[in-house]
Short mmCIF file of C-alpha atoms in Angstrom, two decimals:
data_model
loop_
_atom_site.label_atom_id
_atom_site.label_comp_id
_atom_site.label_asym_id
_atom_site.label_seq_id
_atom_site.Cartn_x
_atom_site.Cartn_y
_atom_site.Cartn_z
CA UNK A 1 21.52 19.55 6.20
CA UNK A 2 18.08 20.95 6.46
CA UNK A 3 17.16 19.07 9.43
CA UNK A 4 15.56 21.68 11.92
CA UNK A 5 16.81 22.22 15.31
CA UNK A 6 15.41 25.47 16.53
CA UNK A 7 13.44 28.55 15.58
CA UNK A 8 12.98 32.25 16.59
CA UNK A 9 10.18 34.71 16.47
CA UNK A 10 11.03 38.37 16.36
CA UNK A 11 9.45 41.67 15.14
CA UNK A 12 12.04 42.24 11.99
CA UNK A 13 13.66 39.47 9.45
CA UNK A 14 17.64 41.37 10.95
CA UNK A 15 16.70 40.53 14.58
CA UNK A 16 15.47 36.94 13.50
CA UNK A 17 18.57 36.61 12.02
CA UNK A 18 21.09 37.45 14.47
CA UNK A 19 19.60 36.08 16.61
CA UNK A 20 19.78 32.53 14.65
CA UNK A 21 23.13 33.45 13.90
CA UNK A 22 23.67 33.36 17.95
CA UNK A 23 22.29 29.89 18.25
CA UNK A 24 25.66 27.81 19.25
CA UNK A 25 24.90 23.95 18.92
CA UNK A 26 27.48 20.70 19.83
CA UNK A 27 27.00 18.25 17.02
CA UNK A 28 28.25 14.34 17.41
CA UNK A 29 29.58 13.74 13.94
CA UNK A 30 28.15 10.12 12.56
CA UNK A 31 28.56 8.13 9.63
CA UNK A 32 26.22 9.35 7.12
CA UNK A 33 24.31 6.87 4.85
CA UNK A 34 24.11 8.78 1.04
CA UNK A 35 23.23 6.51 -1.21
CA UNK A 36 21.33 3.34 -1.75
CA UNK A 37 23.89 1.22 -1.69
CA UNK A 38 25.21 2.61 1.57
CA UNK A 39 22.14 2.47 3.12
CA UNK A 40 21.50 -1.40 2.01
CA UNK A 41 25.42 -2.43 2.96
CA UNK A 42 25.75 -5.28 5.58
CA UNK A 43 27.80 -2.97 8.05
CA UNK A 44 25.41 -0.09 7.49
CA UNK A 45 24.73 2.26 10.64
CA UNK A 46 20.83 1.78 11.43
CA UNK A 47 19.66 5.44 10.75
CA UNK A 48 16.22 4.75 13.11
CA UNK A 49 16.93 2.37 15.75
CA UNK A 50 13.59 3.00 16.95
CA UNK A 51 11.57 2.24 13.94
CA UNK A 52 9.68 -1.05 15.42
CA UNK A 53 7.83 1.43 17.97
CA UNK A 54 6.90 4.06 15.00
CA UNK A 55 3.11 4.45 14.03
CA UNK A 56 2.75 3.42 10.96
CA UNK A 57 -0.29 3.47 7.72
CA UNK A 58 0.87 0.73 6.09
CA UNK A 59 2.86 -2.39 7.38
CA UNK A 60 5.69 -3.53 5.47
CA UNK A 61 9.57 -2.96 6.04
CA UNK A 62 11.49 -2.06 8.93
CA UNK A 63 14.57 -4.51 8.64
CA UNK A 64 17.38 -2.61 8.34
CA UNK A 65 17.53 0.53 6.65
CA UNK A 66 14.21 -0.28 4.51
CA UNK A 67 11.32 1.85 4.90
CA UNK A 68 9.03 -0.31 3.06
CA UNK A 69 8.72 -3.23 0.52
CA UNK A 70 6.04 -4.27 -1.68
CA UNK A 71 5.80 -6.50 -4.82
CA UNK A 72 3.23 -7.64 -7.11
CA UNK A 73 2.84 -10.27 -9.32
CA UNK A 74 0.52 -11.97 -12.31
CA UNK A 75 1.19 -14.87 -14.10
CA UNK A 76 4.22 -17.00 -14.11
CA UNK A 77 7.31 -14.96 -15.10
CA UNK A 78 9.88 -17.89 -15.35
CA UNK A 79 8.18 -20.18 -17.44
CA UNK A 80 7.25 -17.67 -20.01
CA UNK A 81 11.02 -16.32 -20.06
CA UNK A 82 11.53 -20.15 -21.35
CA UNK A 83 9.44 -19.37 -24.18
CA UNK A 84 10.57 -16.18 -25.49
CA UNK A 85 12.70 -15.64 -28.00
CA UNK A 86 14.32 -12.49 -26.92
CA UNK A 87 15.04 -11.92 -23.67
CA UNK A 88 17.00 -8.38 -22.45
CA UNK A 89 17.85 -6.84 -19.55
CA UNK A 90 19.40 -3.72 -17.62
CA UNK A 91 19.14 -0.77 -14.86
CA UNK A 92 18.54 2.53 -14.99
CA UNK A 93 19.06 5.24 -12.27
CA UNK A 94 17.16 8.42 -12.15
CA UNK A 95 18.37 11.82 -9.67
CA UNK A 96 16.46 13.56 -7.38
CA UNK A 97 14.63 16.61 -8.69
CA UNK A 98 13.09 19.33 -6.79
CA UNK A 99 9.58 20.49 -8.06
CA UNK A 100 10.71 24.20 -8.44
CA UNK A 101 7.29 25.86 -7.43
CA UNK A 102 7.46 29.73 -8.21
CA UNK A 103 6.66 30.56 -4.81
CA UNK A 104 8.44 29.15 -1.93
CA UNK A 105 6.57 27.40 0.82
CA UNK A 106 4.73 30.09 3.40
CA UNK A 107 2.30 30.09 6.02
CA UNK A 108 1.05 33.23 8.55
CA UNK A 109 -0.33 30.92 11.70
CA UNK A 110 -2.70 33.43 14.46
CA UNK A 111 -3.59 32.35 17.76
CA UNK A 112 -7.48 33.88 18.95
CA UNK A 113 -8.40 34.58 22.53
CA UNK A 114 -9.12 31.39 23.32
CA UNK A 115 -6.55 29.80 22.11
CA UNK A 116 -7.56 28.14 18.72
CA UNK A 117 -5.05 28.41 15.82
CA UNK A 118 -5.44 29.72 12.15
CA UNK A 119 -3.38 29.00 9.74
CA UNK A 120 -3.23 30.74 6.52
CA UNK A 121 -0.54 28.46 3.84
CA UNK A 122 0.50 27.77 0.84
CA UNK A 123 -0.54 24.32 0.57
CA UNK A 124 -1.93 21.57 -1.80
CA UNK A 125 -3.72 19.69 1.43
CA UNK A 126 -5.56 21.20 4.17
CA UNK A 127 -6.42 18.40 6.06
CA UNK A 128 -3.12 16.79 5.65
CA UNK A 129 -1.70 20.22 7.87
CA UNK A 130 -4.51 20.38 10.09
CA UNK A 131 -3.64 16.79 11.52
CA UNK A 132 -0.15 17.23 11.32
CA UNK A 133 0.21 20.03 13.71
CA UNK A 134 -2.70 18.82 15.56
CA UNK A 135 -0.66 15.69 16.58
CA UNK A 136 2.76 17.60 16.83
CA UNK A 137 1.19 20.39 19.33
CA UNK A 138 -0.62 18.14 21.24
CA UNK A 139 -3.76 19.96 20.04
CA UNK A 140 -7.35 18.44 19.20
CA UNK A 141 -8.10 19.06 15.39
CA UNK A 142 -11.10 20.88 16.40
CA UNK A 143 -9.53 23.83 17.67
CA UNK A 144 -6.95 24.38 14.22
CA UNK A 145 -8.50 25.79 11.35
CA UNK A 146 -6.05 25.91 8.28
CA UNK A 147 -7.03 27.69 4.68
CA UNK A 148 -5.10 27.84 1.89
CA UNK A 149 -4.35 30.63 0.19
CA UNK A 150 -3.54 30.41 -3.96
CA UNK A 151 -1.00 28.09 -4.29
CA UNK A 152 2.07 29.86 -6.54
CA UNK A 153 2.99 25.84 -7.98
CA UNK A 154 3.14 22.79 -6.06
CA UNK A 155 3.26 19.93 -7.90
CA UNK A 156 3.24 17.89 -4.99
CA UNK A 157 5.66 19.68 -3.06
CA UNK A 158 3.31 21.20 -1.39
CA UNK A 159 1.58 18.63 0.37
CA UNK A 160 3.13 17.97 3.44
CA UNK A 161 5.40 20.63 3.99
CA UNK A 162 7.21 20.91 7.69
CA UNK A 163 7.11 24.30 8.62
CA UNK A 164 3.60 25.05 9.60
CA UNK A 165 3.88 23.55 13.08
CA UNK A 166 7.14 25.83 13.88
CA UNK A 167 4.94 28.73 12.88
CA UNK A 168 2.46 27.63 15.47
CA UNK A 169 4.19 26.54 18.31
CA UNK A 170 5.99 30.26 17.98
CA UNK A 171 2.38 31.85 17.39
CA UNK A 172 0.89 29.66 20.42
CA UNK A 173 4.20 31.29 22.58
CA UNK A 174 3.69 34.66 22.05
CA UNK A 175 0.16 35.12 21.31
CA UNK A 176 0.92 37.04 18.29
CA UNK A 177 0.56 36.26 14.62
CA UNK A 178 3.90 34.39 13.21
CA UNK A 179 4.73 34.40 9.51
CA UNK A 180 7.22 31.79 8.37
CA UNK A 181 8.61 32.06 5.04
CA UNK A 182 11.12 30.19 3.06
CA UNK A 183 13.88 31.72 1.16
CA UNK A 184 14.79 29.82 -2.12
CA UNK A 185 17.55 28.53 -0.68
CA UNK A 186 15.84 27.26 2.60
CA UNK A 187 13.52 25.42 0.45
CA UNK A 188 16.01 23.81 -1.79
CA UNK A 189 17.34 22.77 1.68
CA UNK A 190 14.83 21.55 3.66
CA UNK A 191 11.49 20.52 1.42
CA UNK A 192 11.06 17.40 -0.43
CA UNK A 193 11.90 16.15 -3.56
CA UNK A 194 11.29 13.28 -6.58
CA UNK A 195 12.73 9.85 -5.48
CA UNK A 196 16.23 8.92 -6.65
CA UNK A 197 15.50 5.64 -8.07
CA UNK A 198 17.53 2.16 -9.35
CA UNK A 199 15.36 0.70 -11.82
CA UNK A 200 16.12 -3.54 -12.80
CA UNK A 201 14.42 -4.60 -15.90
CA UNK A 202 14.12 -7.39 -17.69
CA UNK A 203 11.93 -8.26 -20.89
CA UNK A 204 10.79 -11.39 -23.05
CA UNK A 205 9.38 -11.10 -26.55
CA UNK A 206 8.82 -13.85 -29.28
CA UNK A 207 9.96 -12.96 -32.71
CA UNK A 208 7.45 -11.24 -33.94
CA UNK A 209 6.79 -8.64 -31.08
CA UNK A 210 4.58 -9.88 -28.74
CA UNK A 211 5.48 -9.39 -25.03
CA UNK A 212 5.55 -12.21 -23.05
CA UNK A 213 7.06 -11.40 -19.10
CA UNK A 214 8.62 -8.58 -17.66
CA UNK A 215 10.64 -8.93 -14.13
CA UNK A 216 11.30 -5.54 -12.07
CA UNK A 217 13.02 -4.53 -8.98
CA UNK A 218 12.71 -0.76 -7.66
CA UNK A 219 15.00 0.86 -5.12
CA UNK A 220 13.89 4.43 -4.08
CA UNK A 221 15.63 6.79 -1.90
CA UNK A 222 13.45 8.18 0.52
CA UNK A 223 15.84 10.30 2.35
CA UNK A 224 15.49 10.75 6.11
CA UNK A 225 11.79 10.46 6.54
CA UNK A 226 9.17 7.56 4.99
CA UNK A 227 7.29 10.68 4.22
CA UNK A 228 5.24 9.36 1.38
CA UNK A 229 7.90 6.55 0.03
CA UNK A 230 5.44 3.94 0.39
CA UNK A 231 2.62 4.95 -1.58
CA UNK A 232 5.42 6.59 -4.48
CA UNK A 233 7.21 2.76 -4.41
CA UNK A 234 3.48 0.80 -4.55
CA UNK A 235 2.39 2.67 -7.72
CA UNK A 236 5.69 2.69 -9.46
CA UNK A 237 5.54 -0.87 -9.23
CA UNK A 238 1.81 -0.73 -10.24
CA UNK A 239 3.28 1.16 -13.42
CA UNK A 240 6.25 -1.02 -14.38
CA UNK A 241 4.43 -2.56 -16.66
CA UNK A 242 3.55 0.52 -18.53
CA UNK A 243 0.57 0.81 -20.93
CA UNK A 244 0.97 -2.70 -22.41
CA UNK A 245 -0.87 -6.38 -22.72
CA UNK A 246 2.29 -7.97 -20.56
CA UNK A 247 0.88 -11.41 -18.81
CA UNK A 248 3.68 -12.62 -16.93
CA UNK A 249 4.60 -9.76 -14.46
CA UNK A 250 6.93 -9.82 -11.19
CA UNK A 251 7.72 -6.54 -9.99
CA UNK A 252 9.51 -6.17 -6.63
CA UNK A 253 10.55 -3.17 -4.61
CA UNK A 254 12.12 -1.53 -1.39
CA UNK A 255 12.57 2.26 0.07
CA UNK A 256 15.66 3.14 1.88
CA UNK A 257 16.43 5.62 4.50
CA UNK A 258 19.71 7.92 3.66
CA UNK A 259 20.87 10.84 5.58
CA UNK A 260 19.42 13.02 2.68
CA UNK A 261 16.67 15.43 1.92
CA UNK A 262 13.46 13.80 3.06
CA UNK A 263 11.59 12.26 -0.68
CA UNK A 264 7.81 12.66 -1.42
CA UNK A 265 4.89 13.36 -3.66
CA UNK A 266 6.11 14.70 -7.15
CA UNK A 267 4.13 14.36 -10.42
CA UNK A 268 3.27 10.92 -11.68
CA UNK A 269 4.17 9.90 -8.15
CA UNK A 270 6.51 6.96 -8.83
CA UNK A 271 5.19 6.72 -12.61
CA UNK A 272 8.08 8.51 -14.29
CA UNK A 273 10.66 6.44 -12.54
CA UNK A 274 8.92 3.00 -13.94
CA UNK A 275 7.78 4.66 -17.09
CA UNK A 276 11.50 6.32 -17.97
CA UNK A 277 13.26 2.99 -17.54
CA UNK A 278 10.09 0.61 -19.05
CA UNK A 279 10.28 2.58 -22.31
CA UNK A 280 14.20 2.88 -22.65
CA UNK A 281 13.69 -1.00 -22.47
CA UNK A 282 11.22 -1.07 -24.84
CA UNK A 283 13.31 1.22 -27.41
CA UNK A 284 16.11 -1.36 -27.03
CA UNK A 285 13.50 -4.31 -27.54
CA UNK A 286 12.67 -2.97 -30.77
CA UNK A 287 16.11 -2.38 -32.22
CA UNK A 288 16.74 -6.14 -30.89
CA UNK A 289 13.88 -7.52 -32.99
CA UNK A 290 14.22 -5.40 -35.91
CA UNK A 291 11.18 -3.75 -35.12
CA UNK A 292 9.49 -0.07 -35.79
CA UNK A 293 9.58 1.39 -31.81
CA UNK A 294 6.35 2.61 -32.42
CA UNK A 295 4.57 -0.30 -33.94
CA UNK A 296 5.69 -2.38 -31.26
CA UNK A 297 4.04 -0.36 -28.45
CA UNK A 298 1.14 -0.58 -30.83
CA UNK A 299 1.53 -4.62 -31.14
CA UNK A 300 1.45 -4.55 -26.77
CA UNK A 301 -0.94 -1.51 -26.13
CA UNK A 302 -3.27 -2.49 -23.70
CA UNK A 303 -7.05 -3.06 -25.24
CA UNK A 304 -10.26 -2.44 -23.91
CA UNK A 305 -11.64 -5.22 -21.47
CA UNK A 306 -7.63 -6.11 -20.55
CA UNK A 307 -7.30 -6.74 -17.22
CA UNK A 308 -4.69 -7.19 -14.84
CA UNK A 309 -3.22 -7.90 -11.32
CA UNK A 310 -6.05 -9.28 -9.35
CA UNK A 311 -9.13 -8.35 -12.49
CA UNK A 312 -8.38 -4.88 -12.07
CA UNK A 313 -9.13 -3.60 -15.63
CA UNK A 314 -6.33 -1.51 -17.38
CA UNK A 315 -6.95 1.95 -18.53
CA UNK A 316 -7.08 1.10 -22.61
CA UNK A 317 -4.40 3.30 -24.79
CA UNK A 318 -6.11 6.10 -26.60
CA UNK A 319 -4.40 5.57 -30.71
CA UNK A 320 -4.89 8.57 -33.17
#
C-alpha cells in the first residue's frame, strides 16, 4: 500500500481522477513480511533479491532481510557486569508515528524552452531533491533548479519525499507546468514515518548508584526502502547510553526491510527510541536500589572533560 505504480496529468483534479480510477493493474499476490520478526525468520521471503548490486553510502548489511548493522563499543562490558551489584534487564518496543506536518507534501515542477526543470516544493532539503530526480530522470543536476517554498511543518518528513520526480517526468511529457499534491490521506499512505523499534537493555550498578556497563541491541523497521535507516540506527546506538558517565558500553544493532511504509528522518532521529527505553531502565534501576530517580541521573550525568567511544568528548548535562 502506497507503493506507486503510475501517474496521470490532466487539466482538472475529476479528469485526473477518473482517469486513475480507469487504470486496471494484474497483481501477483506474495507473502508479505510485517514485522520484525517476520522479516528476521529463517524461512523469510528475501524482499530485495537484488540488494548485492544496489549503490550504496555506507557498507554494512545485506544478508538477508537486514538493511544495515552497526555496533559500537567502549570498555569491557562482561567483566564489569561481574562487578556490579545490580544487574537488570528488559525490551521495549516503540510504534511507528507519522510526523503530522500541517501541510501535506506539494511541489509545482515547470519545464522552460530548453528543457531545464524548476521545481517549486515543500521541502526541508533542496539539494537532497535536486539529485534525486536528477538521477531518476536521467538528467544532469545542472539543468534542475529546485526552491523551496515555506515549509507548512516537516519535522523531517520532509526531506526526501518521493513525489517530485512524478511531477517532473509528467511536466518533462507535456511541456506544461504539473502540480502534484497530496491529500491527507495519500500522505498518511505513501510518506515516511518514525522507526518502529525493539529496544534490549541491560544495566549494572554497584550499591550505591554508580553505573558500571550497559549492553544494547536495536532492531528498527525500516519498511520497504533503506531510506535513511542507517544513519537513524548509527545514532540511536550513539545515544543508548544516554546523558550519563557509563564506561563499559556494547551497543549492537540491525535495520530490517518489511513490506511496510518506507521509515526515515523524524525528530531526534533514532534518539527517542534509545532515550525512551534507556530512561524506563533507569526509572526501574532506581526503584531496584532504593534510590531517588532523579539523584541517580545526577550521580551518572556526564561531566565536563568526559569522553567517550573513541575520545570523542560528551556533551556535559546542563543542572539547574
Amino acid at each position: 500500500v502506497g507503493e506507486i505504480v503510475a501517474a496521470v496529468a490532466a487539466t482538472s483534479p475529476e479528469i485526473a481522477a477518473r482517469a486513475v480510477a480507469a487504470i486496471e493493474i494484474d497483481y501477483e499476490p506474495l507473502q508479505a513480511v510485517l514485522s520484525i520478526d517476520a522479516a528476521l525468520a529463517p524461512d523469510a521471503p528475501l524482499l530485495h533479491e537484488e540488494f548485492a548490486s544496489y549503490f550504496k553510502g555506507l557498507e554494512g548489511g545485506g544478508h538477508g532481510n537486514i538493511v544495515f548493522e552497526s555496533a559500537v563499543n567502549e570498555g569491557d562490558v562482561d567483566r564489569a557486569f561481574a562487578e556490579c551489584d545490580v544487574v537488570i534487564e528488559g525490551t521495549w518496543e516503540t510504534q511507528a508515528q507519522h510526523h503530522m506536518y500541517l501541510e501535506t507534501n506539494g511541489c509545482v515542477a515547470d519545464v522552460d524552452a530548453a528543457g531545464r526543470l524548476t521545481i517549486h516544493a515543500t521541502c526541508q532539503s533542496v539539494h537532497h531533491i535536486q539529485q534525486r530526480v536528477a538521477e531518476e530522470l536521467a538528467e544532469p543536476m545542472a539543468r534542475i533548479r529546485v526552491v523551496a517554498t515555506r515549509v507548512g511543518g516537516g519535522f523531517g518528513g520532509k526531506h526526501a519525499s518521493n513525489i517530485h520526480s512524478i511531477a517532473a517526468w509528467l511536466a518533462r511529457a507535456s511541456r506544461r507546468p504539473v502540480k502534484l499534491v497530496l491529500s491527507r490521506t495519500q500522505d498518511f499512505e505513501m510518506q515516511r514515518s518514525r522507526h518502529p523499534a525493539r529496544l534490549w537493555m541491560k544495566i549494572g550498578a554497584k550499591r550505591d548508584g554508580t553505573i558500571l556497563a550497559r549492553d544494547v541491541q536495536i532492531t528498527t523497521d525500516g519498511g520497504a526502502y533503506a531510506d535513511e535507516s542507517p544513519p537513524v540506527l548509527t545514532f540511536a546506538l550513539l545515544m543508548s547510553r544516554g546523558p550519563y558517565r557509563i564506561p563499559n558500553v556494547r551497543a549492537r544493532g540491525r535495520a530490517v526491510y518489511t513490506n511496510k511504509l518506507r521509515a526515515g528522518s523524524f525528530r531526534g532521529l533514532g534518539n527517542p527510541q534509545a532515550s525512551f527505553a534507556g530512561e524506563s531502565q533507569i526509572d526501574e534501576l532506581a526503584a531496584k536500589l532504593g534510590m531517588d530517580p532523579v539523584g541517580l541521573r545526577l550521580k551518572n550525568a556526564v561531566r565536563p572533560g568526559d569522553t567517550a567511544f573513541g575520545g570523542q568528548p560528551l556533551p556535559s548535562c546542563v543542572l539547574s
